[in-house]
Amino acid sequence: MILDAKAPEGTLENKWKNHRFNVKLVNPANKRKFDVIVVGTGLAGASAAASLAELGYNVKCFCFHDSPRRAHSVAAQGGINAAKNYQNDGDSIYRLFYDTIKGGDFRARESNVYRLAETSVNIIDQAVAQGVPFAREYGGLLDNRSFGGAQVSRTFYAKGQTGQQLLYGAYRALNRQIGLGKVKMYPRHEMLDLVVADGKAQGIITRNLINGEIESWAGHAVILATGGYGNVYYLSTNAKASNTTAIWRAHKRGALFANPCFTQIHPTCIPASGDYQSKLTLMSESLRNDGRVWVPKTADDKRSPDQIPEADRDYFLERKYPSFGNLVPRDIAARNIKEVCDAGMGVGHTKQAAYLDFAEAINRLGASAIEAKYGNLFDMYAKITGENPYKVPMRIYPAVHYTMGGLWVDYNLQSNIPGLFVLGEANFSDHGANRLGASALMQGLADGYFVIPVTIGNYLAGLGFGKEDDKNPAFKQTMDEVKSNIDTLVNIKGSSSPDHLHRELGKIMWNNVGMARDADGLKKAIADIDSLKEVFNKDLRVVGDKTELNEQLEKAGRLQDFLELGSLMARDALERNESCGGHFRTEYQTPEGEALRDDDNFMFVSAWEYKGQGQPEQLNKEELKYEFVHPSQRSYK
């Protein structure tokens, strides 16, 4: 199957403008006749639900938290990109577009990326109008800072709490619509399956996490905005509850899964301190503006960092990449940090860390200026490690952070299943093989506030006004399958907890499908995951009852999906015989150790099609055509 992205014709500058004019519209009086289901209340989900309700649609919104404001978007720290050029340093919509395409190593769709850059300027105005307290300069203008993969300052921020403040803005907009009755909010409900009837997405099946009740919900369209799948690695910077179940169950109902192997390892995380740590903590990329990354030049140097003179330090990112220095893109920074640690130059008791040092910036700007920029991040680091980063350098090491893969969508953000739309990190659409820092918040809000309100009307306008309901036999069949699967999980009654098995999966994924991959390791991962699936099916232990609050049952269902996804990620990485962005195959690298693409054979989106339990998935392709940018070997030197 060759996939059609439905990208509009014309120049980059006119594609979105012309598309907005040409899509079908829904009369304002008719919008109230349509019911839209939104799953997820992070930046993409909350902004979409609020915007669609504001237009007049009836929205049912679901999240598994006790409150929408607990979505993982709240944890984003460093900032949000927008091509405002407030610094007058040469930024533009086209430069943001180019930086994003290049940062993704030329594996993203031009039309979607340009729309993202174009929409970015409106997001800031929207957020300011909502009262988001962005940092401001002395004169009152919004401030900007630099982020990886760019040589301009385009990142708007609210100290180290940007995600939290943006989510609260969207949450207020959502609450307004809840108060008006246009959004019905269903917290503590987890989506467990997608209902596809008559070839269209027509509803979802959920489990009430408080009492275990399985319920069905019908709508004219379904929007998934459920985030990424980084927790397939067990240890990641994601919230512990983040999972892949919504998009994976939709995949098993026919939605194509695109580029599953494109995962991002963030370079600046607090290193793991023990085998039984449950998650990792991100230190914002914004810290690389003023923090300098280094390791001692001598292996196993036991001196404290303040006693190591400049001559004995290796500022390896500045040395290897003089043009970008510490602000190279995430994939490059992470890979270089791992390489120096693997070479025996790591620091700390595990030797799996590098220093992120602020001494020079504190001497130059003063501690108060650094505190104003990063105070809460420094406080968080001190509470977790017991070390004062104003006095000693932070220790950092890469960790799984973001997933560029996700469900395949076209230019309208619609999957190959009519009526199923996918927003934010849950789709694959904008970041290629590597996401630029501060672009996740941008994509989530662009999709929710500005894209889906336009494109969903194009689908709904062709439906007619028939009321969707759950009387279709597909609802009962899907619900019965969900209940049967829950019974299976509860009745295995083995001896292995979901956390134990998940930790074992994480080791397989990190060791073989992590920052550096090779064919033998990927084949081993597939075999090891198959063996772990057998253990899961025979020895899983779920304590408690299915008709009550049961976190073990929740974890078991999510792990079941992670096991299947992990296998597909390894296969996708094995099929892609090249290196690009976050997908680094050690067999394919330049003489200087950088990612070596194969544009002749792999300039496409991998879109995998589920073919049934136990059957190999089928690879479909969306060919990527570059009309406006010439793909070249990435260089940040």
XYZ file of C-alpha atoms in Angstrom:
637
model
C 0.000 0.000 0.000
C 1.390 3.423 -1.021
C -0.048 6.018 1.325
C -1.480 9.367 0.286
C -0.744 12.193 2.711
C -3.364 14.391 1.033
C -0.944 17.300 1.195
C -2.304 20.264 -0.786
C -0.580 21.502 -3.902
C 1.094 24.894 -4.263
C 3.870 26.788 -2.571
C 4.729 26.154 1.053
C 3.399 29.558 2.055
C -0.013 28.914 0.476
C -0.662 25.243 1.252
C -2.417 25.712 4.594
C -4.170 28.929 3.559
C -5.595 27.319 0.422
C -6.472 24.131 2.289
C -8.428 26.053 4.909
C -10.454 27.639 2.125
C -11.061 24.395 0.226
C -12.101 22.083 3.073
C -15.774 21.451 3.672
C -17.371 23.493 6.444
C -20.040 22.665 8.990
C -22.702 25.315 9.450
C -22.588 26.764 12.994
C -26.179 25.651 13.558
C -25.244 22.105 12.544
C -22.174 21.757 14.750
C -24.371 21.078 17.776
C -25.647 17.954 15.996
C -22.242 16.277 16.105
C -20.656 14.430 19.028
C -16.863 14.254 19.169
C -14.915 12.012 21.531
C -11.541 13.307 22.752
C -9.246 10.913 24.603
C -6.500 12.637 26.582
C -6.317 16.019 28.296
C -2.717 17.090 27.787
C -1.929 20.094 25.643
C -3.271 18.508 22.448
C -6.370 16.960 24.015
C -7.371 19.852 26.263
C -6.857 22.459 23.539
C -8.777 20.358 21.009
C -11.695 19.678 23.361
C -11.943 23.339 24.368
C -11.656 24.611 20.784
C -14.199 22.197 19.332
C -16.663 22.955 22.103
C -16.161 26.678 21.550
C -17.141 26.100 17.908
C -20.357 24.387 19.014
C -19.600 20.674 18.823
C -20.681 18.387 21.662
C -17.527 16.945 23.197
C -16.996 13.944 25.454
C -13.518 14.127 26.977
C -11.800 11.226 28.753
C -8.691 10.930 30.894
C -7.400 8.332 33.332
C -6.343 10.977 35.860
C -8.501 12.391 38.636
C -8.173 15.797 36.949
C -7.302 16.873 33.385
C -4.532 19.076 34.729
C -2.477 16.017 35.745
C -1.649 15.119 32.126
C 2.071 14.570 31.448
C 2.283 17.870 29.519
C 2.481 19.493 32.948
C 6.019 18.116 33.316
C 7.505 19.890 30.270
C 10.077 22.386 31.444
C 12.157 24.377 29.012
C 9.901 26.210 26.587
C 7.872 26.403 23.387
C 9.211 27.431 19.995
C 7.671 30.163 17.862
C 9.061 32.025 14.878
C 8.313 35.516 16.202
C 11.870 36.864 15.662
C 11.540 39.020 18.776
C 15.329 38.941 19.161
C 15.833 40.254 15.614
C 18.469 37.567 15.144
C 17.397 36.311 11.737
C 14.594 33.948 12.675
C 11.612 33.390 10.401
C 8.869 30.879 9.710
C 11.011 29.368 6.982
C 14.027 29.058 9.307
C 11.954 27.250 11.933
C 10.616 25.007 9.173
C 14.143 24.308 7.920
C 15.565 23.697 11.401
C 12.749 21.225 12.096
C 13.219 19.361 8.816
C 16.997 19.246 9.276
C 16.729 18.368 12.961
C 14.488 15.433 11.999
C 17.197 14.291 9.587
C 14.964 14.719 6.530
C 12.419 12.097 7.513
C 9.383 14.360 8.009
C 6.663 15.574 5.654
C 7.391 19.101 4.362
C 3.778 20.278 4.243
C 3.025 19.380 7.867
C 6.261 20.856 9.183
C 5.761 24.177 7.416
C 2.207 24.416 8.786
C 3.599 23.792 12.265
C 6.138 26.615 11.867
C 3.498 28.910 10.391
C 1.040 28.223 13.209
C 3.645 28.704 15.939
C 3.329 32.482 15.891
C -0.377 32.280 16.751
C 0.136 29.892 19.658
C 2.047 32.480 21.683
C -0.684 35.085 21.211
C -3.297 32.506 22.254
C -1.352 31.571 25.381
C -0.693 35.183 26.389
C -4.400 35.946 26.013
C -5.098 33.063 28.389
C -2.774 34.559 30.972
C 0.193 32.221 30.588
C 3.000 33.969 32.521
C 5.826 33.823 30.013
C 9.165 35.272 31.111
C 9.621 38.895 30.107
C 12.574 41.186 29.587
C 13.139 44.311 31.674
C 11.074 46.420 29.258
C 8.095 44.067 29.470
C 8.516 42.259 26.144
C 8.388 38.467 26.049
C 11.818 36.922 26.492
C 13.362 34.146 24.394
C 16.168 31.695 24.909
C 18.086 29.260 22.721
C 17.468 25.550 22.384
C 19.234 22.670 20.686
C 19.402 22.474 16.906
C 19.010 26.229 16.315
C 21.285 29.229 16.138
C 18.534 31.717 16.961
C 16.603 32.428 20.167
C 12.979 31.470 19.540
C 11.988 29.577 22.675
C 9.390 31.244 24.906
C 9.411 30.015 28.489
C 7.945 30.367 31.956
C 10.990 29.659 34.105
C 11.255 25.842 34.099
C 7.479 25.352 34.250
C 6.441 26.080 30.681
C 4.419 22.901 30.163
C 2.598 23.393 33.428
C 1.638 26.984 32.654
C 0.532 26.205 29.097
C -1.521 23.247 30.312
C -3.197 25.404 32.934
C -4.134 27.850 30.176
C -5.707 25.068 28.121
C -7.297 23.634 31.273
C -9.006 26.950 32.001
C -10.377 27.025 28.466
C -11.554 23.428 28.912
C -13.160 24.208 32.266
C -15.085 27.067 30.704
C -16.639 24.671 28.205
C -17.344 22.108 30.931
C -19.173 24.834 32.818
C -21.188 25.732 29.734
C -22.151 22.094 29.251
C -20.456 21.734 25.858
C -17.809 19.365 27.237
C -18.747 16.386 29.360
C -15.662 15.365 31.313
C -15.003 11.747 32.256
C -11.991 11.490 34.573
C -10.638 8.141 35.824
C -11.725 6.425 32.606
C -9.136 4.543 30.558
C -9.730 3.809 26.884
C -9.242 0.102 26.251
C -10.399 -0.214 22.647
C -11.609 1.584 19.545
C -14.966 0.691 17.996
C -14.818 0.519 14.202
C -18.155 -0.018 12.475
C -19.077 0.315 8.803
C -15.458 1.190 8.062
C -15.423 4.224 10.381
C -14.315 4.997 13.907
C -17.579 5.340 15.817
C -16.688 5.114 19.476
C -14.514 3.767 22.257
C -14.641 1.255 25.102
C -13.425 2.427 28.524
C -12.832 1.010 31.974
C -13.923 3.067 34.953
C -10.778 2.897 37.062
C -12.682 3.357 40.327
C -15.258 0.575 40.075
C -14.018 -1.463 37.103
C -17.141 -0.907 34.993
C -16.654 -1.441 31.251
C -18.585 1.143 29.238
C -19.084 2.046 25.584
C -19.288 5.553 24.136
C -20.417 6.551 20.661
C -19.486 9.609 18.635
C -19.311 10.902 15.094
C -15.512 11.142 15.341
C -12.802 10.028 17.765
C -9.695 12.065 18.581
C -6.753 10.372 20.279
C -4.379 12.738 22.065
C -2.844 10.248 24.471
C 0.858 11.036 24.249
C 3.863 8.891 23.457
C 5.064 5.394 24.256
C 8.464 6.050 25.857
C 7.585 3.900 28.866
C 8.102 0.817 26.709
C 11.667 1.220 28.063
C 10.347 1.141 31.649
C 12.772 3.847 32.765
C 12.006 7.129 31.029
C 11.244 10.750 31.803
C 7.546 10.098 31.189
C 4.985 9.966 33.976
C 4.629 6.408 35.248
C 1.069 6.124 33.949
C 1.968 7.180 30.389
C 1.344 4.249 28.060
C 0.567 3.158 24.526
C -2.749 1.361 25.054
C -5.071 3.805 23.267
C -3.034 4.057 20.076
C -1.943 0.409 20.136
C -5.506 -0.885 20.477
C -6.497 1.467 17.637
C -3.592 0.026 15.640
C -4.972 -3.475 16.168
C -8.312 -2.213 14.799
C -6.623 -1.147 11.564
C -4.845 2.172 12.178
C -1.348 2.171 10.718
C 1.564 2.655 13.133
C 4.251 4.892 11.649
C 7.998 4.959 12.371
C 7.811 3.089 15.705
C 11.616 2.880 15.978
C 12.058 6.679 15.970
C 12.516 7.357 19.678
C 14.348 10.238 21.309
C 16.890 9.902 24.073
C 17.170 13.171 25.999
C 20.760 14.075 26.886
C 20.216 15.896 30.176
C 18.533 13.678 32.740
C 19.480 12.874 36.311
C 21.339 9.530 36.120
C 19.738 6.376 37.488
C 20.917 5.621 41.011
C 19.842 1.996 41.417
C 18.291 -1.076 39.816
C 14.845 -0.514 41.315
C 14.303 3.091 40.337
C 10.836 3.519 38.849
C 11.415 6.522 36.564
C 13.949 9.157 35.572
C 13.849 12.921 35.974
C 14.467 15.360 33.155
C 16.725 18.356 33.501
C 15.518 20.809 30.879
C 17.450 21.293 27.668
C 17.306 25.004 28.426
C 20.093 24.381 30.937
C 22.472 23.834 28.016
C 22.192 27.561 27.306
C 24.385 28.326 30.317
C 25.627 24.927 31.445
C 28.754 23.475 29.839
C 29.012 19.716 29.323
C 32.365 18.124 30.157
C 34.202 15.093 31.508
C 37.750 14.754 32.848
C 40.387 14.021 30.235
C 41.759 11.225 32.405
C 39.708 8.097 33.080
C 38.616 7.541 36.681
C 39.761 10.975 37.811
C 38.848 10.943 41.502
C 39.214 14.681 42.112
C 36.087 16.698 42.865
C 35.050 18.696 39.790
C 36.040 22.063 41.291
C 39.594 20.715 41.782
C 39.984 19.705 38.128
C 41.648 22.571 36.204
C 40.461 23.693 32.774
C 43.430 22.016 31.103
C 42.261 18.629 32.420
C 38.652 19.009 31.238
C 37.200 17.873 27.912
C 34.309 20.095 26.806
C 33.648 17.523 24.127
C 30.508 19.039 22.553
C 32.209 22.418 22.170
C 35.299 20.685 20.812
C 33.494 18.551 18.230
C 30.721 20.967 17.216
C 32.110 24.523 17.411
C 29.174 26.172 15.582
C 26.483 24.803 17.930
C 28.556 23.694 20.918
C 26.402 22.513 23.815
C 23.240 23.286 21.826
C 23.553 20.530 19.238
C 20.318 18.564 18.709
C 19.335 16.053 21.335
C 20.232 12.899 19.437
C 23.777 14.122 18.824
C 24.323 15.354 22.397
C 22.938 12.123 23.887
C 25.044 9.885 21.661
C 28.222 11.820 22.463
C 27.581 11.688 26.230
C 27.089 7.933 26.032
C 30.261 7.533 23.958
C 32.508 9.316 26.470
C 30.990 7.290 29.311
C 31.455 4.044 27.374
C 35.088 5.079 26.864
C 35.574 5.135 30.627
C 35.456 8.917 31.113
C 32.137 9.002 32.977
C 31.777 10.583 36.416
C 29.861 9.799 39.608
C 29.667 6.488 41.442
C 28.136 4.699 38.438
C 30.513 6.313 35.917
C 27.436 6.744 33.719
C 27.258 10.534 33.784
C 28.863 13.733 32.520
C 29.049 17.111 34.220
C 26.737 20.011 33.359
C 28.641 22.921 34.844
C 27.287 26.424 35.566
C 30.380 27.906 37.212
C 31.305 30.058 34.212
C 27.746 31.404 33.826
C 27.447 32.143 37.555
C 30.756 34.039 37.479
C 29.635 35.959 34.387
C 25.984 36.670 35.246
C 25.742 36.147 38.990
C 23.893 33.462 40.917
C 20.732 35.571 41.122
C 20.442 35.720 37.326
C 20.839 31.960 37.047
C 18.261 31.474 39.794
C 15.796 33.717 37.935
C 16.140 31.565 34.815
C 16.392 28.071 36.271
C 15.670 28.281 39.992
C 13.005 25.601 40.188
C 15.120 23.212 38.092
C 18.083 23.730 40.409
C 15.823 23.153 43.422
C 14.463 19.946 41.929
C 17.961 18.661 41.224
C 19.082 19.472 44.780
C 16.097 17.670 46.321
C 16.661 14.537 44.260
C 20.453 14.293 44.514
C 21.271 16.139 47.734
C 23.800 18.272 45.834
C 23.758 22.035 45.333
C 24.169 22.776 41.592
C 25.132 26.369 42.381
C 28.242 24.942 44.073
C 28.997 21.718 42.171
C 28.167 20.727 38.581
C 25.058 18.717 37.853
C 25.588 15.133 36.727
C 23.584 14.154 33.653
C 23.086 11.094 31.466
C 20.752 10.372 28.526
C 17.307 8.874 29.096
C 14.301 7.973 26.966
C 12.141 11.061 26.608
C 9.978 11.449 23.491
C 8.707 9.236 20.694
C 8.566 10.617 17.170
C 6.672 7.573 15.926
C 2.940 7.141 16.421
C -0.216 6.476 14.467
C 0.006 7.479 10.823
C -2.071 10.532 9.883
C -2.580 12.526 6.722
C -2.444 16.319 6.364
C -5.835 16.560 8.088
C -4.473 14.609 11.091
C -6.839 11.771 10.177
C -5.591 8.198 10.363
C -6.281 5.689 7.610
C -9.463 4.804 9.547
C -12.059 7.428 8.582
C -13.230 9.363 11.630
C -10.146 8.588 13.746
C -7.961 11.656 14.268
C -4.678 11.646 16.167
C -2.990 14.695 17.711
C 0.255 15.603 19.435
C 2.825 12.987 20.387
C 0.337 10.200 19.647
C 0.814 10.802 15.905
C 4.024 10.675 13.872
C 3.558 13.695 11.695
C 5.956 16.552 12.377
C 9.335 15.558 13.804
C 10.868 12.993 11.491
C 13.642 10.974 13.121
C 14.416 13.494 15.879
C 12.437 16.257 17.598
C 13.947 19.662 18.214
C 13.776 20.788 21.818
C 10.762 22.983 22.696
C 8.742 21.678 19.746
C 6.542 19.166 21.591
C 4.442 21.857 23.263
C 4.290 23.680 19.941
C 2.933 20.665 18.073
C 0.385 19.738 20.730
C -1.123 23.214 20.812
C -0.932 23.716 17.051
C -2.846 20.471 16.483
C -5.458 21.219 19.148
C -6.073 24.959 18.815
C -5.549 25.564 15.099
C -5.481 22.427 12.922
C -8.146 19.983 14.119
C -10.910 22.632 14.415
C -10.508 23.150 10.652
C -9.845 19.652 9.401
C -12.389 17.667 11.429
C -15.183 19.662 9.784
C -14.078 18.342 6.400
C -14.908 14.826 7.630
C -18.048 15.623 9.590
C -19.582 17.662 6.769
C -19.833 14.516 4.673
C -21.489 12.342 7.327
C -25.021 13.629 7.490
C -26.759 14.166 10.817
C -27.615 10.624 11.834
C -27.183 10.140 15.575
C -24.433 7.673 16.362
C -25.250 5.254 19.150
C -23.835 2.121 20.729
C -26.573 -0.167 19.422
C -24.373 -1.216 16.501
C -23.281 -4.849 17.021
C -19.650 -3.734 16.738
C -19.945 -2.079 20.165
C -21.052 -5.261 21.914
C -18.460 -7.351 20.113
C -15.650 -4.960 21.022
C -16.821 -4.710 24.623
C -16.966 -8.505 24.927
C -13.403 -8.760 23.631
C -12.231 -6.180 26.174
C -13.920 -8.053 29.021
C -12.484 -11.367 27.833
C -8.968 -9.954 27.770
C -9.348 -8.580 31.304
C -10.547 -12.002 32.500
C -7.524 -13.614 30.873
C -5.096 -11.277 32.629
C -6.716 -11.725 36.037
C -6.925 -15.517 35.753
C -3.302 -16.299 34.812
C -2.468 -16.300 38.534
C 1.268 -16.710 38.136
C 4.084 -15.351 40.275
C 5.527 -12.415 38.270
C 4.247 -8.898 38.909
C 3.631 -6.501 36.007
C 6.415 -4.227 37.301
C 8.933 -7.068 37.334
C 8.117 -8.102 33.778
C 8.040 -4.500 32.598
C 11.493 -3.922 34.076
C 12.776 -6.947 32.139
C 11.259 -5.561 28.924
C 12.922 -2.221 29.627
C 16.349 -3.852 29.870
C 15.843 -5.595 26.536
C 14.735 -2.378 24.865
C 17.466 -0.160 26.353
C 20.278 -2.599 25.603
C 19.214 -3.467 22.056
C 16.795 -0.800 20.757
C 18.302 2.210 22.522
C 20.726 4.881 21.376
C 22.957 2.566 19.347
C 21.487 -0.393 17.466
C 22.810 -3.160 15.244
C 21.268 -6.064 13.373
C 22.370 -8.739 15.847
C 21.074 -6.789 18.837
C 17.735 -6.117 17.175
C 17.281 -9.789 16.292
C 18.137 -10.657 19.881
C 15.575 -8.135 21.124
C 12.824 -9.702 19.022
C 13.689 -13.186 20.290
C 13.975 -12.053 23.913
C 10.646 -10.205 23.763
C 8.985 -13.335 22.338
C 10.337 -15.285 25.313
C 9.149 -12.613 27.722
C 5.675 -12.740 26.157
C 5.528 -16.433 27.013
C 6.440 -15.677 30.608
C 3.778 -12.945 30.677
C 1.096 -15.279 29.321
C 1.963 -18.100 31.760
C 3.289 -16.429 34.911
C 1.690 -12.975 35.224
C 0.262 -12.220 38.660
C -2.552 -9.683 38.971
C -3.683 -9.307 42.568
C -7.047 -7.800 43.460
C -10.343 -7.859 41.644
C -11.380 -6.547 38.238
C -14.452 -4.790 39.704
C -12.508 -2.371 41.875
C -9.659 0.097 41.812
C -6.793 -2.129 40.668
C -3.486 -0.585 39.593
C -1.960 -4.011 38.976
C -4.633 -4.763 36.383
C -4.028 -1.389 34.739
C -0.278 -2.070 34.583
C -0.812 -5.568 33.202
C -2.965 -4.347 30.303
C -0.482 -1.626 29.450
C 2.460 -4.033 29.614
C 0.620 -6.425 27.295
C 0.567 -3.669 24.693
C 4.174 -2.589 25.354
C 5.381 -6.135 24.697
C 3.764 -6.178 21.262
C 4.897 -2.628 20.458
C 8.477 -3.326 21.592
C 8.715 -6.196 19.149
C 7.467 -3.979 16.314
C 9.938 -1.235 17.253
C 12.812 -3.691 16.978
C 11.564 -5.003 13.644
C 11.124 -1.478 12.271
C 14.681 -0.617 13.337
C 15.951 -3.833 11.755
C 14.227 -3.084 8.446
C 15.625 0.470 8.273
C 19.194 -0.156 7.115
C 20.435 3.368 7.673
C 21.079 5.790 10.501
C 18.958 8.908 10.850
C 18.284 11.128 13.840
C 17.478 9.091 16.922
C 17.714 5.836 14.944
C 21.451 5.088 14.987
C 22.529 1.800 13.420
C 26.214 1.309 14.182
C 26.706 -0.348 10.779
C 25.722 2.913 9.046
C 27.791 5.918 10.122
C 30.093 8.452 8.530
C 33.875 8.298 9.092
C 33.328 10.956 11.782
C 30.793 8.791 13.600
C 27.651 10.690 12.546
C 24.368 9.218 11.293
C 24.584 8.054 7.666
C 21.265 8.167 5.843
C 20.359 6.184 2.745
C 18.025 8.510 0.865
C 17.865 6.276 -2.192
C 16.289 3.387 -0.318
C 14.778 4.731 2.898
C 13.272 8.140 2.229
C 9.853 7.005 3.344
C 7.601 6.753 6.366
C 7.309 3.187 7.633
C 3.613 2.519 8.252
C 2.937 -0.883 9.770
C -0.353 -2.720 9.328
C -1.616 -5.198 11.916
C -2.510 -8.519 10.277
C -3.809 -10.506 13.232
C -2.598 -12.124 16.444
C 0.652 -13.986 15.886
C 0.990 -12.814 12.283
C 3.857 -10.584 11.075
C 2.849 -7.004 10.438
C 2.877 -5.652 6.883
C 5.104 -2.713 5.975
C 3.439 0.058 3.974
C 5.258 3.173 2.826
C 4.585 6.859 2.405
C 7.228 8.198 0.056
C 8.731 11.483 1.230
C 9.228 14.048 -1.521
C 11.345 17.111 -0.866
C 10.272 19.942 -3.149
C 11.549 22.897 -1.139
C 14.508 21.603 0.890
C 17.435 19.650 -0.463
C 18.319 16.787 1.900
C 21.962 16.930 2.913
C 24.273 15.346 5.440
C 23.484 16.988 8.759
C 26.344 19.034 10.120
C 26.420 21.044 13.348
C 30.150 21.652 13.330
